[in-house]
GROMACS .gro file of C-alpha atoms in nm:
model
  279
    1MET     CA    1  -0.535 -26.752  21.868
    2ARG     CA    2  -0.618 -26.946  21.554
    3SER     CA    3  -0.908 -26.840  21.337
    4THR     CA    4  -1.185 -27.087  21.268
    5GLY     CA    5  -1.293 -27.183  20.918
    6ARG     CA    6  -1.603 -26.966  20.947
    7GLU     CA    7  -1.397 -26.664  21.050
    8LYS     CA    8  -1.158 -26.714  20.760
    9LEU     CA    9  -1.452 -26.736  20.520
   10PHE     CA   10  -1.603 -26.420  20.672
   11TRP     CA   11  -1.281 -26.221  20.633
   12THR     CA   12  -1.220 -26.355  20.281
   13VAL     CA   13  -1.570 -26.256  20.167
   14GLY     CA   14  -1.533 -25.915  20.332
   15LEU     CA   15  -1.194 -25.856  20.168
   16ALA     CA   16  -1.330 -25.959  19.829
   17ALA     CA   17  -1.627 -25.723  19.868
   18VAL     CA   18  -1.398 -25.432  19.956
   19LEU     CA   19  -1.165 -25.501  19.663
   20ILE     CA   20  -1.452 -25.530  19.416
   21SER     CA   21  -1.618 -25.209  19.538
   22ALA     CA   22  -1.287 -25.021  19.523
   23LEU     CA   23  -1.159 -25.152  19.190
   24THR     CA   24  -1.482 -25.158  18.988
   25PRO     CA   25  -1.490 -24.777  18.931
   26VAL     CA   26  -1.121 -24.782  18.835
   27LEU     CA   27  -1.181 -25.067  18.588
   28TRP     CA   28  -1.481 -24.883  18.441
   29LEU     CA   29  -1.272 -24.566  18.404
   30LEU     CA   30  -0.993 -24.763  18.236
   31MET     CA   31  -1.233 -24.917  17.985
   32LEU     CA   32  -1.387 -24.575  17.911
   33SER     CA   33  -1.042 -24.442  17.824
   34PHE     CA   34  -1.012 -24.697  17.540
   35LYS     CA   35  -1.355 -24.630  17.387
   36THR     CA   36  -1.424 -24.420  17.080
   37PRO     CA   37  -1.654 -24.114  17.114
   38ALA     CA   38  -1.926 -24.307  16.930
   39THR     CA   39  -1.923 -24.600  17.176
   40VAL     CA   40  -1.844 -24.423  17.501
   41GLY     CA   41  -2.211 -24.416  17.604
   42ASP     CA   42  -2.309 -24.769  17.499
   43GLY     CA   43  -2.317 -24.895  17.858
   44ARG     CA   44  -2.079 -25.185  17.790
   45LEU     CA   45  -1.779 -25.248  18.013
   46VAL     CA   46  -1.550 -25.385  17.740
   47PRO     CA   47  -1.509 -25.147  17.443
   48ALA     CA   48  -1.659 -25.263  17.116
   49GLN     CA   49  -1.388 -25.064  16.936
   50TRP     CA   50  -1.052 -25.013  17.107
   51THR     CA   51  -0.860 -24.688  17.051
   52LEU     CA   52  -0.566 -24.497  17.197
   53ASP     CA   53  -0.680 -24.163  17.056
   54ASN     CA   54  -0.801 -24.049  17.398
   55TYR     CA   55  -0.442 -24.074  17.526
   56THR     CA   56  -0.258 -23.936  17.224
   57THR     CA   57  -0.479 -23.628  17.194
   58LEU     CA   58  -0.390 -23.529  17.552
   59PHE     CA   59  -0.032 -23.453  17.444
   60GLU     CA   60  -0.091 -23.307  17.098
   61GLY     CA   61   0.055 -22.958  17.073
   62GLY     CA   62   0.342 -22.997  17.324
   63LEU     CA   63   0.321 -22.746  17.608
   64ASP     CA   64  -0.005 -22.617  17.465
   65SER     CA   65  -0.163 -22.962  17.492
   66PRO     CA   66  -0.449 -23.014  17.740
   67LEU     CA   67  -0.245 -23.223  17.987
   68LEU     CA   68   0.131 -23.165  17.955
   69ARG     CA   69   0.154 -22.815  18.102
   70PRO     CA   70  -0.079 -22.893  18.398
   71LEU     CA   71   0.118 -23.213  18.457
   72ILE     CA   72   0.444 -23.018  18.480
   73ASN     CA   73   0.274 -22.769  18.714
   74SER     CA   74   0.151 -23.051  18.939
   75ILE     CA   75   0.497 -23.209  18.964
   76LEU     CA   76   0.682 -22.883  19.032
   77ILE     CA   77   0.431 -22.738  19.280
   78ALA     CA   78   0.402 -23.066  19.471
   79LEU     CA   79   0.781 -23.109  19.489
   80ILE     CA   80   0.842 -22.749  19.603
   81ALA     CA   81   0.566 -22.762  19.865
   82THR     CA   82   0.688 -23.100  19.991
   83SER     CA   83   1.050 -22.986  20.021
   84ILE     CA   84   0.961 -22.669  20.214
   85ALA     CA   85   0.714 -22.854  20.437
   86ILE     CA   86   0.963 -23.127  20.534
   87VAL     CA   87   1.244 -22.880  20.616
   88LEU     CA   88   1.022 -22.654  20.829
   89ALA     CA   89   0.840 -22.947  20.990
   90SER     CA   90   1.171 -23.112  21.087
   91PHE     CA   91   1.281 -22.811  21.294
   92THR     CA   92   0.937 -22.765  21.449
   93ALA     CA   93   0.886 -23.132  21.530
   94TYR     CA   94   1.234 -23.156  21.679
   95ALA     CA   95   1.164 -22.862  21.908
   96ILE     CA   96   0.833 -23.010  22.021
   97ALA     CA   97   0.985 -23.354  22.080
   98ARG     CA   98   1.304 -23.242  22.257
   99LEU     CA   99   1.253 -22.906  22.424
  100GLU     CA  100   1.052 -22.831  22.737
  101PHE     CA  101   0.834 -22.523  22.696
  102PRO     CA  102   0.476 -22.432  22.783
  103GLY     CA  103   0.210 -22.515  22.529
  104ARG     CA  104   0.385 -22.806  22.354
  105ARG     CA  105   0.078 -23.026  22.365
  106ALA     CA  106  -0.146 -22.738  22.259
  107ILE     CA  107   0.075 -22.670  21.956
  108LEU     CA  108   0.067 -23.036  21.857
  109ALA     CA  109  -0.310 -23.055  21.901
  110GLY     CA  110  -0.347 -22.734  21.702
  111ALA     CA  111  -0.134 -22.880  21.421
  112LEU     CA  112  -0.360 -23.183  21.400
  113ALA     CA  113  -0.673 -22.964  21.404
  114ILE     CA  114  -0.539 -22.743  21.122
  115ALA     CA  115  -0.446 -23.049  20.915
  116MET     CA  116  -0.807 -23.167  20.940
  117PHE     CA  117  -0.957 -22.822  20.869
  118PRO     CA  118  -1.181 -22.817  20.557
  119PRO     CA  119  -0.986 -22.634  20.281
  120ILE     CA  120  -1.304 -22.505  20.115
  121SER     CA  121  -1.368 -22.274  20.412
  122THR     CA  122  -1.048 -22.078  20.337
  123VAL     CA  123  -1.090 -22.040  19.961
  124GLY     CA  124  -1.305 -21.724  19.971
  125PRO     CA  125  -1.067 -21.510  20.181
  126LEU     CA  126  -0.763 -21.645  19.996
  127PHE     CA  127  -0.916 -21.553  19.659
  128ASP     CA  128  -0.948 -21.188  19.761
  129MET     CA  129  -0.610 -21.177  19.937
  130TRP     CA  130  -0.419 -21.338  19.651
  131ARG     CA  131  -0.564 -21.096  19.396
  132ALA     CA  132  -0.469 -20.803  19.619
  133LEU     CA  133  -0.117 -20.943  19.664
  134HIS     CA  134  -0.084 -21.024  19.290
  135ILE     CA  135  -0.005 -21.392  19.352
  136TYR     CA  136  -0.333 -21.519  19.208
  137ASP     CA  137  -0.273 -21.780  18.934
  138THR     CA  138   0.092 -21.834  19.033
  139TYR     CA  139   0.294 -22.119  19.180
  140LEU     CA  140   0.333 -21.923  19.504
  141GLY     CA  141  -0.042 -21.878  19.526
  142LEU     CA  142  -0.086 -22.256  19.543
  143ILE     CA  143   0.224 -22.347  19.744
  144ILE     CA  144   0.126 -22.127  20.041
  145PRO     CA  145  -0.218 -22.286  20.100
  146TYR     CA  146  -0.068 -22.631  20.043
  147LEU     CA  147   0.187 -22.559  20.316
  148THR     CA  148  -0.089 -22.439  20.546
  149PHE     CA  149  -0.239 -22.787  20.553
  150ALA     CA  150   0.060 -23.009  20.471
  151LEU     CA  151   0.297 -22.856  20.727
  152PRO     CA  152   0.084 -22.947  21.035
  153LEU     CA  153   0.044 -23.300  20.902
  154ALA     CA  154   0.421 -23.336  20.858
  155ILE     CA  155   0.485 -23.193  21.206
  156TYR     CA  156   0.242 -23.437  21.365
  157ILE     CA  157   0.408 -23.734  21.194
  158LEU     CA  158   0.768 -23.626  21.258
  159VAL     CA  159   0.718 -23.559  21.629
  160ALA     CA  160   0.648 -23.929  21.683
  161PHE     CA  161   0.963 -24.028  21.494
  162PHE     CA  162   1.187 -23.780  21.679
  163ARG     CA  163   1.059 -23.910  22.013
  164GLU     CA  164   1.173 -24.262  21.922
  165ILE     CA  165   1.537 -24.150  21.883
  166PRO     CA  166   1.731 -24.187  22.213
  167PHE     CA  167   1.842 -23.854  22.358
  168ASP     CA  168   2.172 -24.019  22.465
  169LEU     CA  169   2.293 -24.019  22.104
  170GLU     CA  170   2.251 -23.645  22.084
  171GLU     CA  171   2.429 -23.593  22.417
  172ALA     CA  172   2.718 -23.817  22.306
  173ALA     CA  173   2.763 -23.609  21.991
  174GLN     CA  174   2.771 -23.287  22.195
  175VAL     CA  175   3.023 -23.440  22.439
  176ASP     CA  176   3.246 -23.512  22.137
  177GLY     CA  177   3.237 -23.142  22.049
  178ALA     CA  178   2.940 -23.108  21.818
  179THR     CA  179   2.718 -22.803  21.847
  180PRO     CA  180   2.343 -22.859  21.900
  181PHE     CA  181   2.279 -22.788  21.532
  182GLN     CA  182   2.560 -23.023  21.423
  183ALA     CA  183   2.417 -23.296  21.648
  184PHE     CA  184   2.077 -23.240  21.490
  185ARG     CA  185   2.211 -23.238  21.134
  186LYS     CA  186   2.465 -23.522  21.159
  187VAL     CA  187   2.301 -23.752  21.416
  188ILE     CA  188   1.929 -23.690  21.444
  189VAL     CA  189   1.839 -23.618  21.081
  190PRO     CA  190   1.995 -23.943  20.942
  191LEU     CA  191   1.818 -24.148  21.210
  192ALA     CA  192   1.487 -23.973  21.142
  193ALA     CA  193   1.524 -24.006  20.763
  194PRO     CA  194   1.265 -24.289  20.734
  195GLY     CA  195   1.008 -24.075  20.916
  196MET     CA  196   1.092 -23.770  20.704
  197PHE     CA  197   1.053 -23.981  20.393
  198THR     CA  198   0.714 -24.104  20.512
  199ALA     CA  199   0.597 -23.749  20.583
  200ALA     CA  200   0.724 -23.639  20.241
  201ILE     CA  201   0.521 -23.911  20.068
  202LEU     CA  202   0.199 -23.809  20.244
  203VAL     CA  203   0.255 -23.438  20.181
  204PHE     CA  204   0.328 -23.501  19.813
  205ILE     CA  205   0.009 -23.707  19.774
  206PHE     CA  206  -0.193 -23.431  19.946
  207CYS     CA  207  -0.055 -23.166  19.709
  208TRP     CA  208  -0.094 -23.390  19.403
  209ASN     CA  209  -0.460 -23.466  19.473
  210ASP     CA  210  -0.572 -23.111  19.555
  211PHE     CA  211  -0.864 -22.985  19.350
  212VAL     CA  212  -1.025 -22.712  19.561
  213PHE     CA  213  -0.732 -22.468  19.573
  214SER     CA  214  -0.619 -22.536  19.217
  215ILE     CA  215  -0.956 -22.465  19.060
  216SER     CA  216  -1.026 -22.165  19.285
  217LEU     CA  217  -0.689 -21.987  19.285
  218THR     CA  218  -0.590 -22.024  18.918
  219SER     CA  219  -0.734 -21.895  18.594
  220SER     CA  220  -0.500 -22.034  18.328
  221ASP     CA  221  -0.260 -22.317  18.251
  222ALA     CA  222   0.027 -22.102  18.382
  223SER     CA  223  -0.013 -22.263  18.725
  224ARG     CA  224  -0.323 -22.483  18.704
  225THR     CA  225  -0.258 -22.840  18.817
  226VAL     CA  226  -0.392 -23.160  18.663
  227PRO     CA  227  -0.702 -23.220  18.882
  228ALA     CA  228  -0.837 -22.874  18.795
  229ALA     CA  229  -0.723 -22.887  18.432
  230ILE     CA  230  -0.927 -23.203  18.371
  231ALA     CA  231  -1.241 -23.010  18.468
  232PHE     CA  232  -1.178 -22.769  18.177
  233PHE     CA  233  -1.140 -23.033  17.905
  234THR     CA  234  -1.359 -22.962  17.602
  235GLY     CA  235  -1.495 -23.193  17.334
  236GLU     CA  236  -1.479 -23.160  16.959
  237SER     CA  237  -1.785 -22.934  16.980
  238GLN     CA  238  -1.991 -22.770  17.253
  239PHE     CA  239  -2.237 -23.059  17.229
  240THR     CA  240  -1.971 -23.330  17.273
  241ALA     CA  241  -1.860 -23.435  17.620
  242PRO     CA  242  -1.488 -23.528  17.636
  243THR     CA  243  -1.560 -23.838  17.844
  244GLY     CA  244  -1.285 -24.049  17.685
  245ASN     CA  245  -1.020 -23.777  17.732
  246ILE     CA  246  -1.122 -23.721  18.093
  247ALA     CA  247  -1.103 -24.094  18.164
  248ALA     CA  248  -0.761 -24.120  17.998
  249ALA     CA  249  -0.625 -23.822  18.190
  250ALA     CA  250  -0.764 -23.959  18.518
  251ILE     CA  251  -0.591 -24.293  18.454
  252LEU     CA  252  -0.259 -24.127  18.366
  253VAL     CA  253  -0.246 -23.915  18.683
  254THR     CA  254  -0.375 -24.193  18.909
  255ILE     CA  255  -0.140 -24.475  18.808
  256PRO     CA  256   0.180 -24.308  18.940
  257ILE     CA  257   0.016 -24.248  19.280
  258ILE     CA  258  -0.112 -24.607  19.299
  259VAL     CA  259   0.234 -24.744  19.215
  260PHE     CA  260   0.389 -24.501  19.462
  261VAL     CA  261   0.156 -24.610  19.743
  262LEU     CA  262   0.200 -24.982  19.669
  263ILE     CA  263   0.579 -24.950  19.684
  264PHE     CA  264   0.585 -24.748  20.006
  265GLN     CA  265   0.268 -24.874  20.173
  266ARG     CA  266   0.448 -25.000  20.484
  267ARG     CA  267   0.618 -24.666  20.545
  268ILE     CA  268   0.291 -24.479  20.492
  269VAL     CA  269   0.102 -24.698  20.737
  270ALA     CA  270   0.389 -24.674  20.987
  271GLY     CA  271   0.387 -24.295  20.966
  272LEU     CA  272   0.012 -24.265  21.010
  273THR     CA  273  -0.017 -24.511  21.299
  274SER     CA  274   0.292 -24.378  21.476
  275GLY     CA  275   0.159 -24.024  21.471
  276ALA     CA  276  -0.186 -24.133  21.579
  277VAL     CA  277  -0.074 -24.342  21.877
  278LYS     CA  278   0.217 -24.144  22.013
  279GLY     CA  279   0.114 -23.787  21.936
   0.00000   0.00000   0.00000
């Protein structure tokens, strides 16, 4: 059914309004990152004096710089959590999609409920437990809570992808002499690779953006990730707010995720809609 001219105008205006409302804060943040401390509060969008000092000071001092060490922590913790979540979720999702056992639907519904659970409600008990277990302010202390929420999300997405793979392919591999695990590893996993990649992207973004666990379960740059580290930026004195540095750091950690999402947007949408419709 063709859209009328009025409908096209309506959707165009609506799209423009959404883009402007979404991009205006990002543009404002970008302009703040190029302002000098003296002009950061002048209320102008375009800087009167352009400077890159807000970016260069973030990396002064090497590993002791305000951003480099937290950036390395974010990359490593997100990659480790994503790898573990995808491996464990693949086995679990395969079992739910292929095997007949009581409670399959309840497990899948429980996974979705846990993925949507508010993380802030678990911070208090985890703080006490992690200090008692001596994993407070460590990589492990962040990876475990990340897995708690990322793993159910990955399971929910992968179940939909495993269900789309014909069972006949698996049976044919077993007829040719493959064991069930060999059929899973050599036949099912390659066919489900796009779904696993989609789940990995979403899990990585979840871990990368976390603020609640990082600021609550760390106390130093030994394991603190970027979102929490930005909150501890200091100015040249106690009376100076590091607005320019915060804006520059926010831009630096946001650009890779935006580029990542733009490149893989189709796979991300496919993973989310597939899990929502066929779960």
